[in-house]
Coordinates of C-alpha atoms and ligand atoms in Angstrom, one line a residue:
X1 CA 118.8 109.9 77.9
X2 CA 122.6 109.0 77.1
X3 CA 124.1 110.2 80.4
X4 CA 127.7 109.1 78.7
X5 CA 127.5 110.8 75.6
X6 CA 130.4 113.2 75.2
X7 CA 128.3 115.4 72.9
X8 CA 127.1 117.3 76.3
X9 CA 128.8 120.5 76.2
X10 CA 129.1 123.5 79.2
X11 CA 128.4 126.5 79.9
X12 CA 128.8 128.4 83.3
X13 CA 126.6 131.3 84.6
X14 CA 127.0 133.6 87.8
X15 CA 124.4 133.1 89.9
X16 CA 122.4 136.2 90.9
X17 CA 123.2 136.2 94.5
X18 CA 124.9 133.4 96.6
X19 CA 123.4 130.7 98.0
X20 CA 123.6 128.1 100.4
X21 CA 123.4 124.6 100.8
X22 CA 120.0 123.8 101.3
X23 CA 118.9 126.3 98.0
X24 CA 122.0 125.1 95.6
X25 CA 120.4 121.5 96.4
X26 CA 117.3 122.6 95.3
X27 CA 118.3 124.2 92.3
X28 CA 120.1 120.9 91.1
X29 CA 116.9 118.6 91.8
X30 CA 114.8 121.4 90.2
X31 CA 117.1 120.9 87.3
X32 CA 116.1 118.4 85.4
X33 CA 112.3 120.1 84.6
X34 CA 114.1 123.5 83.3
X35 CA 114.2 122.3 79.6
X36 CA 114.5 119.5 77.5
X37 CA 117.9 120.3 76.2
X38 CA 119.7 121.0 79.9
X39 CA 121.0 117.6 81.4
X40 CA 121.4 119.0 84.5
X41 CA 122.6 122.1 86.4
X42 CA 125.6 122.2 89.2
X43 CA 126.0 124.7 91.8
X44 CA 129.6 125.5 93.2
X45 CA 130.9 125.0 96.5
X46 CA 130.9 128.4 96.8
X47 CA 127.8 128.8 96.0
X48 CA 127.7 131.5 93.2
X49 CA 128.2 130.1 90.2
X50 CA 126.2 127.2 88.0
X51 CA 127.6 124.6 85.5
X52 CA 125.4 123.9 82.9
X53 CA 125.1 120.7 80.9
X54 CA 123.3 120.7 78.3
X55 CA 122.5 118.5 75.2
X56 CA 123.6 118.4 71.5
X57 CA 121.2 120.5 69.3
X58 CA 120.5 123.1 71.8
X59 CA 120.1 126.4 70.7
X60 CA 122.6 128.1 73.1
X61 CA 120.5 131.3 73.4
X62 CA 117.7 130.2 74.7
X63 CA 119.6 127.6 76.7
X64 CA 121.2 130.7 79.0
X65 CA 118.0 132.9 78.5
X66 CA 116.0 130.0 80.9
X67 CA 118.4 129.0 82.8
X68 CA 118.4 132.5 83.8
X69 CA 115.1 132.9 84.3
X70 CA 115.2 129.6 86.4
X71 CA 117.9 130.4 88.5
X72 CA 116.2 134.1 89.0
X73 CA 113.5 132.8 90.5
X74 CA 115.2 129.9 92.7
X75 CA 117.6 132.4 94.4
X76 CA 114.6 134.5 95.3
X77 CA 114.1 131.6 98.2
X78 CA 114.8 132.7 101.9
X79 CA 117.0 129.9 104.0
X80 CA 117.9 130.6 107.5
X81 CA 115.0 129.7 109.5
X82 CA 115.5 128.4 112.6
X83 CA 115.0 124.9 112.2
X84 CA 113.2 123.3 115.4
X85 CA 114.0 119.7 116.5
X86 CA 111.3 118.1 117.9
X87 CA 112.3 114.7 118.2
X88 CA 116.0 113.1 118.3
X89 CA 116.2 109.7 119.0
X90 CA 119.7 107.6 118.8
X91 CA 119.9 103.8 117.9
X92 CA 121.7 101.5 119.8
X93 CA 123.3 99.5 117.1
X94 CA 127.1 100.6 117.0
X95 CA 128.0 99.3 114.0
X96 CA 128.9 101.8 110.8
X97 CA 126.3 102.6 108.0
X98 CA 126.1 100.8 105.1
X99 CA 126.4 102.0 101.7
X100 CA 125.2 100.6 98.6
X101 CA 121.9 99.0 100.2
X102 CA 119.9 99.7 96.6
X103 CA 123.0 97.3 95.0
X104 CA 123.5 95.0 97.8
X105 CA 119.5 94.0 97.9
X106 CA 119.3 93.9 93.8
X107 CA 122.6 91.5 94.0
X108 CA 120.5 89.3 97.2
X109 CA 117.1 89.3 94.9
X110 CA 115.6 90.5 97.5
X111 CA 114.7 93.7 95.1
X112 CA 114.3 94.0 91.3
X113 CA 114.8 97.4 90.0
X114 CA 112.7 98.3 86.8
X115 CA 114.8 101.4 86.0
X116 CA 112.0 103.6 85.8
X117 CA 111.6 104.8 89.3
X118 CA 109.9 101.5 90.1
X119 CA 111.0 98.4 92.2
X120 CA 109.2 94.9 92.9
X121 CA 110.5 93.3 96.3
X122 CA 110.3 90.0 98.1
X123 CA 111.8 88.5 101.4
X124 CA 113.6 90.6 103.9
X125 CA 112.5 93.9 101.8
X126 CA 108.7 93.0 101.4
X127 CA 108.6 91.9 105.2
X128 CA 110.2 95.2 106.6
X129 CA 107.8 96.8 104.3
X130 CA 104.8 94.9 105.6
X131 CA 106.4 95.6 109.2
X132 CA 106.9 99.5 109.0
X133 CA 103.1 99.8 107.1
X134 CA 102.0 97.2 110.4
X135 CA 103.4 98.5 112.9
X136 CA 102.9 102.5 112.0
X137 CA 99.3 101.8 110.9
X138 CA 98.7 99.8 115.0
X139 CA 100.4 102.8 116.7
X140 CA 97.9 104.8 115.0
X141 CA 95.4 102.8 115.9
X142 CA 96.0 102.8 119.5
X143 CA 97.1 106.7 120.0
X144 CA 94.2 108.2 117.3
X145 CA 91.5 105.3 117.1
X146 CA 92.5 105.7 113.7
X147 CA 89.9 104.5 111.2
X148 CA 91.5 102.3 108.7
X149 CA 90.5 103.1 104.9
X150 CA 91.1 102.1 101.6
X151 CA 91.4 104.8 98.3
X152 CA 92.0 104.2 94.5
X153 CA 95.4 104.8 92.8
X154 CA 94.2 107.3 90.3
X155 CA 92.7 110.5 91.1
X156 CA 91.0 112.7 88.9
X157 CA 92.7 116.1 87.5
X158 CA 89.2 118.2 89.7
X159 CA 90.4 117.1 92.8
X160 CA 94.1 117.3 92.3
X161 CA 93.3 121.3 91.3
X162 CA 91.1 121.5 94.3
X163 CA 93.7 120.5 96.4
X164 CA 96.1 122.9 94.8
X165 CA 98.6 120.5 93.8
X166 CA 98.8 122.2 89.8
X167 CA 99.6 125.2 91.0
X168 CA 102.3 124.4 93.4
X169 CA 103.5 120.9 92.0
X170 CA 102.6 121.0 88.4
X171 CA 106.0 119.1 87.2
X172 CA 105.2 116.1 89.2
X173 CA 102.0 115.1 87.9
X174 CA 101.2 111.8 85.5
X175 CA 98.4 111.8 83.6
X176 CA 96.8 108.7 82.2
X177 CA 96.4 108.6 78.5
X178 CA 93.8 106.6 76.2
X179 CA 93.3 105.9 72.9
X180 CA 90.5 107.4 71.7
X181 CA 87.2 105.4 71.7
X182 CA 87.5 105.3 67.4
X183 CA 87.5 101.7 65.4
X184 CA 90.1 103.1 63.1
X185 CA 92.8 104.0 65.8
X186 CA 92.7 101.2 67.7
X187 CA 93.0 98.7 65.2
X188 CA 95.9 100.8 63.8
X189 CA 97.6 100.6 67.1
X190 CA 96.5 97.3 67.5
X191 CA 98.1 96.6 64.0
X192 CA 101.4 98.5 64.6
X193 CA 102.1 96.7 67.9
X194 CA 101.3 93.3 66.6
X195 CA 104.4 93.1 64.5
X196 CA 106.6 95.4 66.1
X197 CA 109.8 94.3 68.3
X198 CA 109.2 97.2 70.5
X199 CA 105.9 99.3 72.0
X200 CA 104.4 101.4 69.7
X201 CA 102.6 104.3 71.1
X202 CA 99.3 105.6 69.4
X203 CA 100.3 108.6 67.3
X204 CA 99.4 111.9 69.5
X205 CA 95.7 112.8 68.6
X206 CA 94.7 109.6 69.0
X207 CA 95.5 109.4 72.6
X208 CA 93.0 111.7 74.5
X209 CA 93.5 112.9 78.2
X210 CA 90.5 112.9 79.9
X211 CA 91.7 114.2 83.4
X212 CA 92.6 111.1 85.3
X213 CA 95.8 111.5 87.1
X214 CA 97.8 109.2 89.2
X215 CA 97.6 110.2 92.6
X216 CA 101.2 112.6 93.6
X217 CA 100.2 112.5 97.5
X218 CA 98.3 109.8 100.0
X219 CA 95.8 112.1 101.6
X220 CA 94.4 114.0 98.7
X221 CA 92.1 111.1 97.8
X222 CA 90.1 111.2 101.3
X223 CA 89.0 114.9 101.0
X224 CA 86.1 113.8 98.5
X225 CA 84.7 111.6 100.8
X226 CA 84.6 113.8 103.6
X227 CA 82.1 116.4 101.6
X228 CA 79.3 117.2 103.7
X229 CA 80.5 115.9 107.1
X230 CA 80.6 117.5 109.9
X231 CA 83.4 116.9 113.0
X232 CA 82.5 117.9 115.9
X233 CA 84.4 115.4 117.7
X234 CA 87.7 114.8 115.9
X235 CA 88.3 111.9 113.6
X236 CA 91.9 110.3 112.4
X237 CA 92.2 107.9 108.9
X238 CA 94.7 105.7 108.2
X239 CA 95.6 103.5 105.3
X240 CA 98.7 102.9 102.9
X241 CA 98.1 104.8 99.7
X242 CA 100.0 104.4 96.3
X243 CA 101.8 107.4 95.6
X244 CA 103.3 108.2 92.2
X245 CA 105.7 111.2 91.8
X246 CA 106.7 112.2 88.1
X247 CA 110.7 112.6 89.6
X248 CA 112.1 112.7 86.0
X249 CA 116.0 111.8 86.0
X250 CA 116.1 112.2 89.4
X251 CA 114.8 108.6 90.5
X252 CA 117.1 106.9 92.6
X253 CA 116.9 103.4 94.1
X254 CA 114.5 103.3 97.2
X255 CA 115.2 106.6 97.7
X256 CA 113.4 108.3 95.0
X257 CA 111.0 106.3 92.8
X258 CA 108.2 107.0 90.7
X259 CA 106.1 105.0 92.3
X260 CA 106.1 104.0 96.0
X261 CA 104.5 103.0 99.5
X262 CA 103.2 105.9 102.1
X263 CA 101.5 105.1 105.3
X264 CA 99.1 108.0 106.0
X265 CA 97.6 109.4 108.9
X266 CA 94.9 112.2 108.0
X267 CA 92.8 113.9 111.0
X268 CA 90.3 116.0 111.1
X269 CA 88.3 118.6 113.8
X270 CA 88.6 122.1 114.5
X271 CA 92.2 123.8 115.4
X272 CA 92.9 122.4 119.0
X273 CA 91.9 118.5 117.7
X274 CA 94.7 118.8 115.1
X275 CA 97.3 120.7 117.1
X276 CA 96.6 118.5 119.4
X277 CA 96.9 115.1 117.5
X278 CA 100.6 116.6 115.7
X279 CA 101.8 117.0 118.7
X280 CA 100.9 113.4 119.7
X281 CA 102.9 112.3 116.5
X282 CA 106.0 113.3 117.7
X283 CA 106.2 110.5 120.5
X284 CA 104.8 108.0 117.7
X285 CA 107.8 108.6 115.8
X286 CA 109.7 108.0 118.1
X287 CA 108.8 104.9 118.8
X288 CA 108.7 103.7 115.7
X289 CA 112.1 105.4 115.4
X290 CA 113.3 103.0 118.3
X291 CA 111.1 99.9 117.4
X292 CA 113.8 100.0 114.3
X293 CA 116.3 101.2 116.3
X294 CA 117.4 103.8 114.1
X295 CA 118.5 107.7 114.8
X296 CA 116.1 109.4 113.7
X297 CA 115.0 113.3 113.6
X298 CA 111.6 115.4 113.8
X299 CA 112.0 118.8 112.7
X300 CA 110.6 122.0 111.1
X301 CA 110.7 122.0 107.1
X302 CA 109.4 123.1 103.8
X303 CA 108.4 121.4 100.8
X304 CA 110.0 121.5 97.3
X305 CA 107.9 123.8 95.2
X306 CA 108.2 124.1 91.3
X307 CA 110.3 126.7 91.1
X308 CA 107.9 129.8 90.0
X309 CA 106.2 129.4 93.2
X310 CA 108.9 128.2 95.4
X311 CA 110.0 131.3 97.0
X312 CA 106.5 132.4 98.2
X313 CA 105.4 129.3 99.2
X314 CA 108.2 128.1 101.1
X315 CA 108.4 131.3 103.4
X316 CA 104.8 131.0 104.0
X317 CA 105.3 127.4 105.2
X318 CA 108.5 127.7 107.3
X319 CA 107.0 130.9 108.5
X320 CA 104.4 129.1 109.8
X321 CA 105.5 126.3 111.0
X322 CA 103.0 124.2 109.0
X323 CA 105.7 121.4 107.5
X324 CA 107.7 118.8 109.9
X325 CA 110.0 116.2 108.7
X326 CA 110.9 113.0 109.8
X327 CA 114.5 112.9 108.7
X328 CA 116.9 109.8 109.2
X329 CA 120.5 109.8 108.5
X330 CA 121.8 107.8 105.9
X331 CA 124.9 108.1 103.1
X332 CA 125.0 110.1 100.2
X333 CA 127.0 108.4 96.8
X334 CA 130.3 110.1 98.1
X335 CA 130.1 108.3 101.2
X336 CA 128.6 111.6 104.0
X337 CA 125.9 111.7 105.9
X338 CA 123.2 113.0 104.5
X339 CA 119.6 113.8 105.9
X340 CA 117.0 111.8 104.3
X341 CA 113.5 112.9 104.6
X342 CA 111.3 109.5 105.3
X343 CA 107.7 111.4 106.3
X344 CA 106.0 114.5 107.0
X345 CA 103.6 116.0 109.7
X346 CA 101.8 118.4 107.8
X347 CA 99.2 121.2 108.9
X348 CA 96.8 122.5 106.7
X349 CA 94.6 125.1 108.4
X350 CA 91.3 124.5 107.0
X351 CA 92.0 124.9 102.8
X352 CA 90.7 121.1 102.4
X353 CA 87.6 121.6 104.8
X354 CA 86.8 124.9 102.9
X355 CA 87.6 123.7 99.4
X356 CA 85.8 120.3 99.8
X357 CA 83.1 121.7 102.1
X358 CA 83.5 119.6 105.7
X359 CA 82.7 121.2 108.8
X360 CA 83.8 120.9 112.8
X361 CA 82.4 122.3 115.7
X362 CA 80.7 125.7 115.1
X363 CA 79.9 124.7 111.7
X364 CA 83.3 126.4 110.5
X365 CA 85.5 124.9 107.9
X366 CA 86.9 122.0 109.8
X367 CA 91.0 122.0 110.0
X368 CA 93.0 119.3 108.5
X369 CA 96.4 117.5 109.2
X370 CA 98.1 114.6 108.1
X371 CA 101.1 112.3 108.3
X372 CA 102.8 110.6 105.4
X373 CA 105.4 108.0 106.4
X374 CA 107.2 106.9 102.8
X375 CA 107.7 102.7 103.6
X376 CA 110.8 103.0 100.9
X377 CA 113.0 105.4 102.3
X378 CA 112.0 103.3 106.0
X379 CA 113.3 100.6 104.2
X380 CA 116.4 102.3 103.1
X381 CA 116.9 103.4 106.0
X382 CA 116.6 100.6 108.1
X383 CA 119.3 98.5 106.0
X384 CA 121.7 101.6 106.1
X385 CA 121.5 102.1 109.7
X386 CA 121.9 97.8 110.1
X387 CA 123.3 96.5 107.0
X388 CA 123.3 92.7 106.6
X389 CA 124.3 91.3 109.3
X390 CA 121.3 90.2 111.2
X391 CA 123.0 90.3 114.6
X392 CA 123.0 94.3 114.4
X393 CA 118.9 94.0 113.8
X394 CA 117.0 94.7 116.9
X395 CA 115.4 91.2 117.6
X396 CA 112.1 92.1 117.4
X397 CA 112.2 93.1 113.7
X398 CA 115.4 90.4 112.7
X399 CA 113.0 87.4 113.8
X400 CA 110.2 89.1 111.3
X401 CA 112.3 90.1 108.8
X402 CA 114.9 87.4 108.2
X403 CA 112.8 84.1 109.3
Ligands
ATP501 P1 111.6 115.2 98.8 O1 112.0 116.6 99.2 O2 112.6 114.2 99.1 O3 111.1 115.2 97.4 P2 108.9 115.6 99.6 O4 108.9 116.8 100.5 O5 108.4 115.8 98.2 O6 110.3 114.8 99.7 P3 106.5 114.7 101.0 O7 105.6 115.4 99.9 O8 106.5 115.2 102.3 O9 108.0 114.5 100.4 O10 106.0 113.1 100.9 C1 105.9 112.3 102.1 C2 107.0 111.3 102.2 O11 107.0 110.4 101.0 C3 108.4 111.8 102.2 O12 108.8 112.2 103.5 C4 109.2 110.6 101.7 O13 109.4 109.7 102.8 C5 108.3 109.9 100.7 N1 108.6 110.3 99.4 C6 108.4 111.5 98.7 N2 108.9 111.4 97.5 C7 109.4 110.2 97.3 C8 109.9 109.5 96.2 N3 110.1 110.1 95.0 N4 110.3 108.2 96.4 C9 110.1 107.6 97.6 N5 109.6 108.2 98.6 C10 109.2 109.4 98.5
ZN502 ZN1 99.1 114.2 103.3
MG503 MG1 109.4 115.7 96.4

């Protein structure tokens, strides 16, 4: 994982039609999960060709042969749809957005960064974390009569294929390995590891996977434990879930970790309960939005598919209107504004009620919905859009945060 080693050599590739923006982004994040030996893949500003990188001992051949196939089936996405703002709210801080928050609150120890996608806070961090998960989770309260629950960090492989997250996410997921229940094994890891200056991982076969997956999404989790029931008045959840996301080399700071914070909001009824509750989160938002003071946007959106499947399943979603994002300015490494997505309003028709048999009204598969508000990227966010000087805080939050 030597990102300075010269060794990298380049190739470029025409790309099979042009693209845009929003697909040549995708394309580089989807990058890093096209093989082993590719470092990373650039798209030109004129969108039709790709730089390569890829790593010493490739064999060159099949290097171009999946990039091809890769970039064949990214350009296949359609961009263009409209994209619907919902909510647009503007802060009333006037001073300039920061750069550099993930250095500037390692360097105040107010953040410790573990270089895997994984951060341990304290202070200001951990008490505008506590804030945003407070004060998101009481809104909820008071517009849903949210029920407040509680759900494990690991989830098993069943219900992550029942909520259809291997077919459209498979890149993403973390499974948990153990060694295998044998005398033998154990005491030869144990024996390896007690000597050793670094970890020694059990050879291969004696690690078995038994289907136990960290969970890649808050909501999936409740589904189970709605088998059975029937809505015939709508119900809203809420909780904070642990959420781990396999993001390879493309973790970033708070921005994109491995593991991180979301404060969820799952409701459940037939069609008009959950229409009628998204709808409702659009003014929750915003309030939150201006409880932070922060500019802040609600619009349509789709998610980032693995790429086999990304095409079809994005048109389906922006066709229908299924995905909004809560996107909130903030500044890329070269210093522009950049859109950063910090939650999601998500319909789901009523896939979860029919896969995991819960009913509403008529005894029909009940619809589902949820909201997923990532605490990290609110945390980001927040110092972007305020820095550190505490006088640009709206008071509310500074005598929280910084007392
Ligand atoms: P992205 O396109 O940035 O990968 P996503 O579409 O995968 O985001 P969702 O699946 O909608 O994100 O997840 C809900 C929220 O969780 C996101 O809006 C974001 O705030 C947060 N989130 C997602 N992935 C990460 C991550 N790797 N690190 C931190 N927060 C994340
Ligand atoms: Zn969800
Ligand atoms: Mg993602």
């Amino acid at each position: 994982m030597n990102t300075h080693n010269h060794n990298f050599s380049e190739f470029v590739v025409d790309l099979p039609r042009e693209v845009d923006r929003e697909v040549a982004g995708d394309i580089e994040k989807e990058s890093v999960f096209v093989s082993p030996f590719i470092e990373r893949i650039h798209v030109s500003q004129d969108g039709r060709s790709a730089r390569v990188v890829v790593r010493p001992g490739a064999d060159l051949e099949e290097t171009r042969e999946k990039t091809n196939r890769f970039l064949g089936v990214m350009v296949r996405q359609i961009t263009g749809f409209e994209i619907k703002v919902f909510v647009d709210t503007k802060r009333k801080d006037t001073g300039p957005y920061y750069a550099g928050v993930n250095d500037e609150l390692v360097k105040r120890g107010w953040m410790h960064d573990y270089g895997k996608g994984q951060v341990a806070y304290s202070g200001p961090v951990l008490k505008l974390a506590k804030l945003i998960n407070d004060k998101s989770g009481e809104l909820y309260s008071s517009a849903f009569a949210a029920k407040e629950a509680h759900f494990p960090a690991m989830i098993d492989a069943d219900t992550l294929h029942k909520c259809g997250y291997f077919d459209s996410h498979p890149n993403a997921v973390t499974f948990v390995g153990n060694v295998i229940e044998d005398f033998d094994a154990i005491e030869e890891f144990r024996r390896a590891n007690s000597c050793s200056e670094g970890a020694l991982m059990p050879q291969q076969d004696h690690i078995h996977i038994d289907g136990m997956c960290l969970n890649p999404a808050a909501c999936f989790p409740c589904y189970p434990t709605l088998a059975g029931q029937s809505f015939d008045e709508g119900q809203c959840y809420t909780w904070l879930g642990r959420v781990f996301r396999y993001e390879s080399r493309n973790i970033n700071g708070l921005d994109r970790l491995y593991e991180f914070n979301v404060r969820e909001l799952v409701f459940v009824g037939d069609e008009d309960f959950v229409r009628s509750v998204r709808a409702k989160a659009l003014p929750v938002v915003e309030q939150l939005a201006s409880f932070f003071d922060i500019d802040c946007q609600v619009q349509t959106a789709t998610d980032p598919f693995f790429a086999t499947v990304s095409a079809a399943k994005k048109f389906w979603q922006a066709s229908q209107e299924v995905k909004n994002e809560i996107k909130i300015p903030a500044l890329g490494n070269d210093g522009s504004v950049k859109q950063r997505a910090c939650g999601s309003i998500n319909l789901h028709g009523n896939f979860f009620g029919k896969r995991f048999g819960f009913t509403c009204k008529n005894g029909e598969p009940a619809q589902t919905g949820c909201v997923g508000l990532g605490i990290e990227r609110w945390v980001l966010a927040a110092f972007t859009q305020h820095g550190f000087d505490e006088m640009r805080w709206p008071e509310a939050v500074r005598n929280v945060i910084f007392t």
